[in-house]
Coordinates of C-alpha atoms in Angstrom, one line a residue:
Chain D
X1 CA -74.6 63.7 41.3
X2 CA -74.3 60.2 42.9
X3 CA -77.2 58.9 44.8
X4 CA -75.1 59.2 48.0
X5 CA -75.1 63.0 47.6
X6 CA -78.9 63.3 47.2
X7 CA -81.2 65.0 49.7
X8 CA -82.4 62.8 52.5
X9 CA -83.8 63.1 56.0
X10 CA -86.8 65.2 57.0
X11 CA -88.4 67.7 54.7
X12 CA -91.5 69.6 55.1
X13 CA -94.1 71.0 52.7
X14 CA -93.6 74.5 53.9
X15 CA -96.8 76.3 54.9
X16 CA -97.4 79.4 52.9
X17 CA -98.4 82.4 55.0
X18 CA -100.9 84.8 53.5
X19 CA -101.7 88.4 54.2
X20 CA -105.2 89.1 55.3
X21 CA -106.0 90.0 51.7
X22 CA -104.8 86.6 50.6
X23 CA -101.6 87.6 48.9
X24 CA -98.6 85.4 49.9
X25 CA -96.6 86.9 52.7
X26 CA -93.1 86.6 51.3
X27 CA -91.4 87.9 54.4
X28 CA -93.0 85.5 56.8
X29 CA -92.5 82.7 54.3
X30 CA -88.7 83.4 54.3
X31 CA -88.6 83.5 58.1
X32 CA -90.5 80.2 58.3
X33 CA -88.1 78.6 55.8
X34 CA -85.1 79.9 57.9
X35 CA -86.6 78.5 61.0
X36 CA -87.1 75.1 59.4
X37 CA -83.5 75.0 58.0
X38 CA -82.2 75.9 61.5
X39 CA -83.7 72.7 62.7
X40 CA -82.4 70.7 59.8
X41 CA -85.7 70.4 57.9
X42 CA -85.4 70.5 54.1
X43 CA -87.7 72.7 52.2
X44 CA -90.3 70.9 50.1
X45 CA -91.9 74.3 49.3
X46 CA -95.1 74.2 47.2
X47 CA -96.4 70.9 48.4
X48 CA -100.0 70.0 49.2
X49 CA -99.8 71.5 52.7
X50 CA -98.3 74.6 51.3
X51 CA -101.6 75.3 49.5
X52 CA -99.4 75.4 46.5
X53 CA -102.2 74.3 44.2
X54 CA -104.0 77.5 45.3
X55 CA -101.0 79.6 44.0
X56 CA -100.4 80.7 40.5
X57 CA -97.2 79.8 38.7
X58 CA -96.1 83.4 39.0
X59 CA -96.7 83.4 42.8
X60 CA -94.7 80.2 43.2
X61 CA -91.8 81.7 41.2
X62 CA -91.8 84.9 43.2
X63 CA -91.7 83.0 46.5
X64 CA -88.9 80.8 45.2
X65 CA -86.9 83.9 44.2
X66 CA -87.5 85.3 47.6
X67 CA -85.7 82.4 49.2
X68 CA -82.9 82.3 46.6
X69 CA -82.3 86.1 46.8
X70 CA -82.0 85.8 50.6
X71 CA -79.3 83.2 50.1
X72 CA -81.1 80.1 51.3
X73 CA -79.4 77.0 50.0
X74 CA -81.1 75.5 46.9
X75 CA -79.5 72.2 47.8
X76 CA -82.0 72.0 50.7
X77 CA -85.0 72.6 48.5
X78 CA -87.4 70.3 46.7
X79 CA -90.1 72.5 45.2
X80 CA -93.4 71.0 44.2
X81 CA -93.8 71.6 40.4
X82 CA -96.5 69.2 39.2
X83 CA -99.5 71.1 37.7
X84 CA -102.5 70.1 35.6
X85 CA -101.0 71.8 32.6
X86 CA -97.7 70.6 31.0
X87 CA -96.3 74.1 30.2
X88 CA -96.8 75.1 33.9
X89 CA -95.0 72.0 35.1
X90 CA -92.2 72.5 32.7
X91 CA -91.8 76.2 33.6
X92 CA -91.7 75.6 37.3
X93 CA -89.3 72.6 37.0
X94 CA -86.9 74.5 34.7
X95 CA -86.6 77.3 37.2
X96 CA -86.0 74.9 40.1
X97 CA -83.3 73.1 38.1
X98 CA -81.7 76.3 37.0
X99 CA -81.6 77.5 40.7
X100 CA -79.8 74.3 41.7
X101 CA -82.6 72.8 43.7
X102 CA -81.9 69.3 45.1
X103 CA -84.9 68.0 43.2
X104 CA -88.6 68.6 42.4
X105 CA -91.6 66.9 43.9
X106 CA -93.9 66.2 41.0
X107 CA -97.6 65.6 41.1
X108 CA -99.1 63.9 38.1
X109 CA -101.5 66.0 36.1
X110 CA -104.5 65.6 38.4
X111 CA -107.7 67.0 36.7
X112 CA -108.5 64.1 34.4
X113 CA -109.3 60.9 36.4
X114 CA -109.0 57.2 35.4
X115 CA -106.1 58.0 33.1
X116 CA -103.8 55.2 32.0
X117 CA -100.2 54.5 33.1
X118 CA -99.3 55.1 29.4
X119 CA -100.8 58.6 29.7
X120 CA -99.0 59.4 32.9
X121 CA -95.8 58.1 31.6
X122 CA -96.1 60.4 28.6
X123 CA -96.9 63.3 31.0
X124 CA -93.7 62.8 33.0
X125 CA -91.7 62.1 29.9
X126 CA -92.9 65.3 28.3
X127 CA -91.8 67.3 31.3
X128 CA -88.4 65.6 31.5
X129 CA -87.8 66.1 27.8
X130 CA -89.1 69.6 28.0
X131 CA -86.8 70.5 30.9
X132 CA -83.9 68.7 29.1
X133 CA -81.3 69.1 31.9
X134 CA -79.2 66.3 33.3
X135 CA -79.3 68.0 36.7
X136 CA -83.0 67.3 37.0
X137 CA -84.0 65.0 39.9
X138 CA -87.7 64.1 39.9
X139 CA -89.4 62.8 43.0
X140 CA -92.8 61.6 41.9
X141 CA -95.6 62.4 44.3
X142 CA -98.1 59.6 45.1
X143 CA -101.0 61.1 47.0
X144 CA -104.2 59.3 45.8
X145 CA -106.4 60.6 48.6
X146 CA -106.0 64.1 47.3
X147 CA -104.9 63.9 43.6
X148 CA -107.1 60.9 42.9
X149 CA -104.5 60.0 40.3
X150 CA -102.3 57.2 41.7
X151 CA -98.7 56.5 40.6
X152 CA -98.5 52.8 40.3
X153 CA -95.4 50.5 40.9
X154 CA -95.6 49.6 37.2
X155 CA -95.4 53.3 36.2
X156 CA -92.4 53.9 38.5
X157 CA -90.6 50.8 37.0
X158 CA -91.1 52.2 33.5
X159 CA -90.0 55.7 34.5
X160 CA -86.9 54.3 36.2
X161 CA -86.0 52.4 33.1
X162 CA -86.5 55.3 30.7
X163 CA -84.9 58.0 32.9
X164 CA -82.3 56.4 35.2
X165 CA -80.7 59.0 37.5
X166 CA -83.3 61.6 36.6
X167 CA -86.2 59.8 38.2
X168 CA -84.8 59.9 41.7
X169 CA -87.5 58.9 44.2
X170 CA -91.0 59.2 45.5
X171 CA -93.0 60.8 48.3
X172 CA -95.6 58.1 49.2
X173 CA -98.6 59.9 50.8
X174 CA -101.0 57.0 50.2
X175 CA -101.1 56.3 53.9
X176 CA -100.8 52.6 52.9
X177 CA -97.7 51.1 54.5
X178 CA -98.0 48.0 52.2
X179 CA -97.5 50.3 49.2
X180 CA -94.5 52.1 50.8
X181 CA -93.0 48.8 51.7
X182 CA -93.4 47.5 48.1
X183 CA -91.7 50.7 46.8
X184 CA -88.9 50.3 49.4
X185 CA -88.3 46.6 48.4
X186 CA -88.5 47.0 44.7
X187 CA -87.0 50.4 44.0
X188 CA -84.8 51.7 46.9
X189 CA -82.1 49.1 46.1
X190 CA -81.9 50.7 42.7
X191 CA -81.1 54.1 44.3
X192 CA -84.7 55.3 44.0
X193 CA -85.2 57.2 47.3
X194 CA -88.5 56.4 49.1
X195 CA -89.7 59.2 51.4
X196 CA -92.7 58.4 53.7
X197 CA -95.5 60.9 53.2
X198 CA -95.6 61.6 56.9
X199 CA -93.6 60.9 60.1
X200 CA -96.1 58.2 61.0
X201 CA -94.0 55.8 58.9
X202 CA -90.6 57.4 59.5
X203 CA -89.1 54.7 61.6
X204 CA -90.5 51.9 59.5
X205 CA -89.2 53.6 56.4
X206 CA -85.7 54.1 57.7
X207 CA -85.5 50.6 59.0
X208 CA -86.4 49.4 55.5
X209 CA -83.6 51.5 54.0
X210 CA -85.7 54.5 52.9
X211 CA -84.5 58.1 52.6
X212 CA -86.7 59.8 55.2
X213 CA -90.0 61.6 55.3
X214 CA -91.6 64.6 53.8
X215 CA -94.2 65.6 56.4
X216 CA -96.7 68.4 57.0
X217 CA -96.1 68.4 60.7
X218 CA -92.5 69.2 60.1
X219 CA -93.8 72.7 60.0
X220 CA -94.7 72.7 63.6
X221 CA -92.9 69.7 65.3
X222 CA -89.6 69.6 63.5
X223 CA -87.2 69.0 66.4
X224 CA -88.5 65.6 67.6
X225 CA -89.0 64.4 64.0
X226 CA -85.5 65.2 63.0
X227 CA -84.2 63.7 66.2
X228 CA -85.9 60.3 65.4
X229 CA -84.5 60.5 61.9
X230 CA -81.0 60.8 63.3
X231 CA -81.5 58.3 66.1
X232 CA -83.6 55.6 64.5
X233 CA -81.1 52.9 65.5
X234 CA -81.2 54.0 69.1
X235 CA -82.9 51.9 71.8
X236 CA -85.7 54.4 72.4
X237 CA -86.6 54.8 68.7
X238 CA -90.0 53.1 69.1
X239 CA -90.7 55.3 72.0
X240 CA -89.8 58.4 70.0
X241 CA -92.0 57.3 67.2
X242 CA -95.0 56.9 69.6
X243 CA -94.5 60.4 70.8
X244 CA -94.4 61.7 67.3
X245 CA -97.7 59.9 66.6
X246 CA -99.3 61.5 69.6
X247 CA -98.5 65.0 68.5
X248 CA -99.5 64.3 64.9
X249 CA -102.9 62.9 66.1
X250 CA -103.6 66.2 67.8
X251 CA -103.3 68.1 64.4
X252 CA -104.9 65.2 62.5
X253 CA -108.2 65.7 64.4
X254 CA -108.7 68.9 62.2
X255 CA -108.1 69.8 58.6
X256 CA -104.3 69.9 58.9
X257 CA -103.4 73.1 57.1
X258 CA -105.6 75.5 59.1
X259 CA -104.8 73.6 62.3
X260 CA -101.0 74.0 61.8
X261 CA -101.4 77.6 60.8
X262 CA -103.6 78.2 63.9
X263 CA -100.8 76.6 66.1
X264 CA -98.2 78.9 64.6
X265 CA -100.4 81.9 65.0
X266 CA -100.8 81.0 68.7
X267 CA -97.2 80.2 69.3
X268 CA -95.8 83.1 67.4
X269 CA -98.4 85.6 68.6
X270 CA -99.0 86.7 65.1
X271 CA -102.7 86.2 64.4
X272 CA -102.6 86.5 60.6
X273 CA -100.6 83.3 60.3
X274 CA -104.0 81.6 60.6
X275 CA -105.1 82.9 57.2
X276 CA -105.7 80.3 54.5
X277 CA -106.8 80.6 50.9
X278 CA -110.2 79.4 49.8
X279 CA -111.4 76.6 49.4
X280 CA -109.8 76.1 52.9
X281 CA -111.3 77.7 55.9
X282 CA -109.6 78.8 59.2
X283 CA -110.4 76.9 62.4
X284 CA -113.3 78.5 64.2
X285 CA -112.9 79.8 67.8
X286 CA -114.1 76.6 69.4
X287 CA -111.7 74.5 67.3
X288 CA -108.9 76.8 68.1
X289 CA -109.5 76.6 71.8
X290 CA -109.8 72.8 71.6
X291 CA -106.6 72.6 69.6
X292 CA -104.7 74.8 72.1
X293 CA -105.8 72.7 75.0
X294 CA -104.9 69.4 73.2
X295 CA -101.5 70.8 72.3
X296 CA -100.9 72.0 75.9
X297 CA -101.8 68.5 77.1
X298 CA -98.9 67.1 75.1
X299 CA -96.5 69.9 76.1
X300 CA -96.3 71.1 72.6
X301 CA -94.0 74.1 72.2
X302 CA -92.3 75.5 69.0
X303 CA -88.8 76.7 69.9
X304 CA -88.0 80.3 69.0
X305 CA -91.5 80.8 67.7
X306 CA -91.3 84.5 68.1
X307 CA -89.0 84.5 65.1
X308 CA -92.0 83.4 63.0
X309 CA -94.0 86.5 63.8
Chain O
X1 CA -129.0 91.9 31.0
X2 CA -132.4 90.4 31.7
X3 CA -132.5 86.7 32.1
X4 CA -134.5 86.6 28.8
X5 CA -131.4 87.8 26.9
X6 CA -129.1 85.2 28.4
X7 CA -127.4 82.5 26.4
X8 CA -129.5 79.3 26.0
X9 CA -129.7 76.3 23.8
X10 CA -126.9 73.9 22.9
X11 CA -123.3 74.7 23.7
X12 CA -120.2 72.6 23.3
X13 CA -117.0 72.4 25.3
X14 CA -114.9 73.0 22.1
X15 CA -112.2 70.4 21.5
X16 CA -108.8 71.9 21.4
X17 CA -106.7 70.7 18.4
X18 CA -103.0 70.3 19.0
X19 CA -100.0 70.3 16.7
X20 CA -98.0 67.1 16.7
X21 CA -95.6 68.8 19.2
X22 CA -98.5 69.5 21.5
X23 CA -98.8 73.2 21.0
X24 CA -102.4 74.4 20.6
X25 CA -103.4 74.6 16.9
X26 CA -105.0 78.1 16.9
X27 CA -105.9 78.0 13.2
X28 CA -107.8 74.7 13.4
X29 CA -109.4 75.8 16.7
X30 CA -110.8 78.9 15.0
X31 CA -112.1 76.8 12.1
X32 CA -113.8 74.4 14.5
X33 CA -115.4 77.2 16.4
X34 CA -116.7 78.7 13.1
X35 CA -118.1 75.3 12.1
X36 CA -119.9 75.0 15.5
X37 CA -121.4 78.5 15.3
X38 CA -122.6 77.8 11.8
X39 CA -124.7 75.0 13.3
X40 CA -125.9 77.2 16.1
X41 CA -123.8 75.6 18.8
X42 CA -122.5 78.0 21.4
X43 CA -118.8 78.0 22.4
X44 CA -118.1 76.7 25.8
X45 CA -114.4 76.9 25.1
X46 CA -112.0 75.6 27.7
X47 CA -114.3 73.0 29.2
X48 CA -113.3 69.5 30.4
X49 CA -113.6 68.1 27.0
X50 CA -111.4 71.0 25.6
X51 CA -108.5 69.6 27.7
X52 CA -108.5 73.1 29.1
X53 CA -107.1 71.9 32.4
X54 CA -104.1 70.7 30.4
X55 CA -103.6 74.3 29.1
X56 CA -101.8 77.1 30.8
X57 CA -103.6 80.4 31.5
X58 CA -101.5 82.1 28.8
X59 CA -102.5 79.4 26.3
X60 CA -106.2 79.9 27.1
X61 CA -105.9 83.6 26.7
X62 CA -104.1 83.3 23.4
X63 CA -106.8 81.0 22.0
X64 CA -109.6 83.3 23.2
X65 CA -107.8 86.2 21.5
X66 CA -107.6 84.2 18.3
X67 CA -111.4 83.9 18.3
X68 CA -112.1 87.5 19.2
X69 CA -109.6 88.9 16.7
X70 CA -111.3 86.8 14.0
X71 CA -114.5 88.5 14.9
X72 CA -116.4 85.6 16.4
X73 CA -119.2 86.8 18.6
X74 CA -118.3 86.9 22.3
X75 CA -122.1 86.8 23.0
X76 CA -121.9 83.1 21.9
X77 CA -119.0 82.2 24.2
X78 CA -119.0 80.8 27.7
X79 CA -115.3 80.1 28.4
X80 CA -114.3 77.8 31.3
X81 CA -112.3 79.8 33.8
X82 CA -112.3 77.8 37.0
X83 CA -108.8 76.9 38.1
X84 CA -107.2 75.6 41.3
X85 CA -105.6 78.9 42.0
X86 CA -107.7 82.0 42.7
X87 CA -105.5 84.4 40.8
X88 CA -105.7 82.3 37.7
X89 CA -109.5 82.1 37.9
X90 CA -109.8 85.8 38.4
X91 CA -107.4 86.6 35.5
X92 CA -109.3 84.3 33.0
X93 CA -112.7 85.6 34.2
X94 CA -111.7 89.2 34.0
X95 CA -110.6 88.8 30.4
X96 CA -113.8 86.9 29.4
X97 CA -116.0 89.6 30.9
X98 CA -113.9 92.4 29.3
X99 CA -114.4 90.7 26.0
X100 CA -118.1 90.6 26.4
X101 CA -118.6 86.9 26.8
X102 CA -122.1 85.6 27.6
X103 CA -120.8 84.1 30.8
X104 CA -118.1 81.9 32.2
X105 CA -118.3 78.3 33.2
X106 CA -116.6 78.0 36.6
X107 CA -115.2 74.8 38.1
X108 CA -114.7 75.1 41.9
X109 CA -111.0 74.9 42.9
X110 CA -110.5 71.2 42.5
X111 CA -107.2 70.1 44.1
X112 CA -108.2 70.0 47.7
X113 CA -110.9 67.4 48.4
X114 CA -113.5 67.2 51.2
X115 CA -113.7 70.9 51.4
X116 CA -116.7 72.6 53.0
X117 CA -119.5 74.6 51.4
X118 CA -118.2 77.6 53.3
X119 CA -114.8 77.2 51.7
X120 CA -116.3 76.9 48.2
X121 CA -118.6 79.8 48.8
X122 CA -115.6 81.9 49.8
X123 CA -113.8 80.7 46.7
X124 CA -116.6 81.8 44.3
X125 CA -117.1 85.0 46.3
X126 CA -113.4 85.9 46.1
X127 CA -113.5 85.5 42.3
X128 CA -116.7 87.5 41.9
X129 CA -115.3 90.3 44.2
X130 CA -112.0 90.1 42.5
X131 CA -113.5 90.5 39.0
X132 CA -115.8 93.3 40.3
X133 CA -117.8 93.7 37.1
X134 CA -121.6 93.8 37.0
X135 CA -121.5 92.2 33.5
X136 CA -120.2 89.0 35.0
X137 CA -122.4 85.9 34.6
X138 CA -121.2 82.9 36.4
X139 CA -122.3 79.4 35.5
X140 CA -121.1 77.0 38.2
X141 CA -119.8 73.7 36.9
X142 CA -120.9 70.6 38.8
X143 CA -118.9 67.6 37.6
X144 CA -118.1 65.5 40.6
X145 CA -117.0 62.4 38.6
X146 CA -114.0 64.5 37.4
X147 CA -113.5 67.4 39.8
X148 CA -114.4 65.3 42.8
X149 CA -115.5 68.5 44.4
X150 CA -119.3 68.7 44.2
X151 CA -121.4 71.9 44.1
X152 CA -124.3 71.2 46.4
X153 CA -127.8 72.7 46.2
X154 CA -127.1 74.4 49.5
X155 CA -124.1 76.1 48.1
X156 CA -126.1 77.3 45.0
X157 CA -128.8 78.7 47.2
X158 CA -126.3 80.7 49.2
X159 CA -124.5 82.0 46.1
X160 CA -127.8 83.0 44.5
X161 CA -128.7 85.0 47.6
X162 CA -125.4 86.7 47.8
X163 CA -124.9 87.4 44.1
X164 CA -128.3 87.7 42.4
X165 CA -128.0 88.2 38.7
X166 CA -124.2 87.4 38.7
X167 CA -124.7 83.8 39.6
X168 CA -126.6 82.9 36.5
X169 CA -126.8 79.1 36.1
X170 CA -125.2 75.7 36.3
X171 CA -123.8 73.0 34.0
X172 CA -124.8 69.8 35.8
X173 CA -122.4 67.0 34.7
X174 CA -123.2 64.8 37.6
X175 CA -124.9 62.3 35.3
X176 CA -127.6 62.1 38.0
X177 CA -131.0 63.2 36.7
X178 CA -132.4 63.5 40.2
X179 CA -129.9 66.2 40.9
X180 CA -130.6 68.0 37.7
X181 CA -134.3 67.8 38.4
X182 CA -133.8 69.2 41.9
X183 CA -131.8 72.2 40.5
X184 CA -134.5 72.7 37.9
X185 CA -137.3 72.7 40.4
X186 CA -135.6 74.8 43.0
X187 CA -133.6 77.4 41.0
X188 CA -134.8 77.6 37.4
X189 CA -137.9 79.6 38.5
X190 CA -135.5 82.2 40.0
X191 CA -133.9 82.7 36.6
X192 CA -131.0 80.4 37.4
X193 CA -130.4 78.6 34.1
X194 CA -129.9 74.9 34.3
X195 CA -127.9 73.3 31.5
X196 CA -127.8 69.5 31.3
X197 CA -124.2 68.3 31.2
X198 CA -124.9 66.2 28.1
X199 CA -127.6 65.8 25.5
X200 CA -128.7 62.6 27.2
X201 CA -130.9 64.8 29.5
X202 CA -131.6 67.5 26.9
X203 CA -135.3 66.7 26.3
X204 CA -136.0 66.1 30.0
X205 CA -134.3 69.3 30.9
X206 CA -136.2 71.4 28.3
X207 CA -139.5 69.8 29.4
X208 CA -138.7 70.9 32.9
X209 CA -138.0 74.4 31.9
X210 CA -134.3 74.3 31.7
X211 CA -132.0 76.3 29.4
X212 CA -130.4 73.6 27.2
X213 CA -127.3 71.5 27.4
X214 CA -123.5 71.9 27.2
X215 CA -122.4 68.8 25.7
X216 CA -119.1 67.2 24.5
X217 CA -120.7 65.5 21.6
X218 CA -121.8 68.9 20.3
X219 CA -118.3 68.8 18.8
X220 CA -119.2 66.0 16.4
X221 CA -123.0 65.6 16.3
X222 CA -124.2 69.2 16.5
X223 CA -127.0 69.2 13.9
X224 CA -129.3 66.6 15.5
X225 CA -128.7 67.9 19.0
X226 CA -129.6 71.5 18.0
X227 CA -132.6 70.1 16.1
X228 CA -134.0 68.5 19.2
X229 CA -133.4 71.6 21.2
X230 CA -135.5 73.6 18.7
X231 CA -138.2 70.9 18.2
X232 CA -138.5 69.6 21.8
X233 CA -142.2 70.1 21.7
X234 CA -142.7 68.2 18.5
X235 CA -144.3 64.8 18.3
X236 CA -141.1 63.0 17.4
X237 CA -139.1 64.5 20.2
X238 CA -138.7 61.3 22.1
X239 CA -137.7 59.5 18.9
X240 CA -135.0 62.2 18.3
X241 CA -133.7 61.9 21.8
X242 CA -133.3 58.2 21.3
X243 CA -131.3 58.7 18.1
X244 CA -129.0 61.2 20.0
X245 CA -128.5 58.6 22.7
X246 CA -127.5 56.0 20.1
X247 CA -124.8 58.2 18.6
X248 CA -123.5 59.3 22.0
X249 CA -123.2 55.7 23.2
X250 CA -120.8 55.0 20.3
X251 CA -118.4 57.7 21.5
X252 CA -119.1 56.8 25.2
X253 CA -117.7 53.4 24.6
X254 CA -114.2 55.0 24.6
X255 CA -112.5 57.8 26.5
X256 CA -114.6 60.6 24.9
X257 CA -111.9 63.2 24.1
X258 CA -109.6 61.0 22.0
X259 CA -112.7 59.3 20.4
X260 CA -114.2 62.5 19.2
X261 CA -110.8 63.8 18.0
X262 CA -110.3 60.5 16.1
X263 CA -113.7 60.9 14.5
X264 CA -112.9 64.5 13.4
X265 CA -109.5 63.3 12.1
X266 CA -111.3 60.6 10.0
X267 CA -114.1 62.8 8.8
X268 CA -111.9 65.8 7.9
X269 CA -109.0 63.8 6.6
X270 CA -106.6 65.6 8.8
X271 CA -104.7 63.0 10.9
X272 CA -103.3 65.4 13.5
X273 CA -106.7 66.2 14.8
X274 CA -106.3 63.0 16.8
X275 CA -103.5 64.5 18.9
X276 CA -104.2 64.8 22.6
X277 CA -102.1 66.2 25.5
X278 CA -100.9 63.8 28.2
X279 CA -102.2 62.4 30.5
X280 CA -104.7 61.5 27.7
X281 CA -103.8 59.0 25.0
X282 CA -105.0 58.7 21.4
X283 CA -107.1 55.7 20.4
X284 CA -105.0 52.9 19.1
X285 CA -105.4 51.5 15.6
X286 CA -107.9 48.8 16.7
X287 CA -110.0 51.2 18.6
X288 CA -110.0 53.6 15.7
X289 CA -111.2 50.9 13.3
X290 CA -113.9 49.8 15.7
X291 CA -115.1 53.4 16.3
X292 CA -115.2 54.0 12.5
X293 CA -117.3 50.9 12.0
X294 CA -119.7 51.7 14.8
X295 CA -120.1 55.3 13.5
X296 CA -120.7 54.0 10.0
X297 CA -123.4 51.6 11.4
X298 CA -125.3 54.6 12.7
X299 CA -124.8 56.6 9.5
X300 CA -122.7 59.2 11.3
X301 CA -121.4 62.0 9.1
X302 CA -120.2 65.4 10.0
X303 CA -121.4 68.0 7.4
X304 CA -118.8 70.1 5.7
X305 CA -116.1 68.2 7.6
X306 CA -113.4 69.2 5.1
X307 CA -113.6 72.7 6.5
X308 CA -112.1 71.4 9.7
X309 CA -109.0 70.1 8.1

């Protein structure tokens, strides 16, 4: 696969709907994935905002199978596969590669803190060697505010040198534009695809030659984000970016996952979309009302939301 | 089980030996557990220093089965069972309870940060309800430097009220004596057993009525730690505590897990004891030499170390 054929554009860490008893709701998950694909959003299933780290390996595999069996295109999928335990990461990654997924989004092992670049290099290398498949495309996942285990530029440099073609890119969720910029300048010219960790930096990333963004709010506001991704060279691109920022800020005033799920519950009319797994907690009634009002004020509406019910 | 019958004293998060290809070495694990029991150290298998978070659920279960099938007493075991994903925590905890383990040491779900006490309460409650066994004894695991998800006094109070008898105690690895002291004062009188997270606070914990300690260095220095635990009311208790602190400081100058494994490799003459799973890294040659010299300077010797080879 040449770098030109690789996945680009807007992807979303797909929210995982749960039944009231906390089991994953495979049917609603499938419908949500279809809805995203219809709007040209790629499926970064099992990301942070998917509550994937609250799912067992078996649960992730069953949900992936649900999508594949329904005929959804693996070429539009980038499942999150990075776990604390090496055998789990290898198992999930193998299955994603075997299914033909565009790539995998890989957290570093995140329990032990203050680990060295040498240790993280060995962790990624052990996965790549364990999967042992030339089709593997690894997108490393830099999200220090949550994982507390950063992926440094030095580590990326070493991984790129050791595994050219396999180490394919990064999602930078540091929230630090200077870091994204450094990645874009140093690695994008080598065909290492830099995805911004949210649409907040979408325009800046595309202007600097980056690949797109992988963003939580793609779950709820896909149309306008995809539009900017397509029209970033247009005259009103900055205006579009500002509008995206306004909508994102509404969700960002809450814990994002329950806020997005509450919005889908409200828009689709299906109350159990609001369910989250512990340690997360649903928005309370007051928060829900405030969120509804804030979304109404920015004319937020999810197209064809009834199909998500 | 009355509180008087509950496990107390010195426990150790049992180091997990690996083969050079990184598979768990079940035979050496079993020998190490026997060696610990012989010195009256309880088996907090699958703790932080066990690299348990680098093990899959299946690997933990196989290692637990190895101990049980060899006839080691489940009443001396407190396996770590707290994972990011609720189904994993429930599965591990169920198996530990069914095996008759003294209790389980339970991390909170640790991927998502900044979560509320309400969310953590729901997480523990969902496990307790999911296990649904009156024999369950949960020791909550407070280790904010690593998990980054603290277990507050308010949360403990709520858990104790909701699950009296089931919520049995805590390992406090905050390293903050004021916090341990607050737990001892507020909860130990209710039969909630407070274990210090290391032998550094063993004497202080016992003097305040606590249950003992669960300490990494129990893997290498069990005799003197158990001795102080038995003789804490003796005249030379403070002197003994100081000697423990000196030995611990030698290991504490390095990343603890590889340092302890290096010491066992050196003492037992079995080099592959030094193996760690990524993201950890073995001590390098210079570090090993310095550690050996520092341990020799404090007359460190593991009794019957050949049995660990």
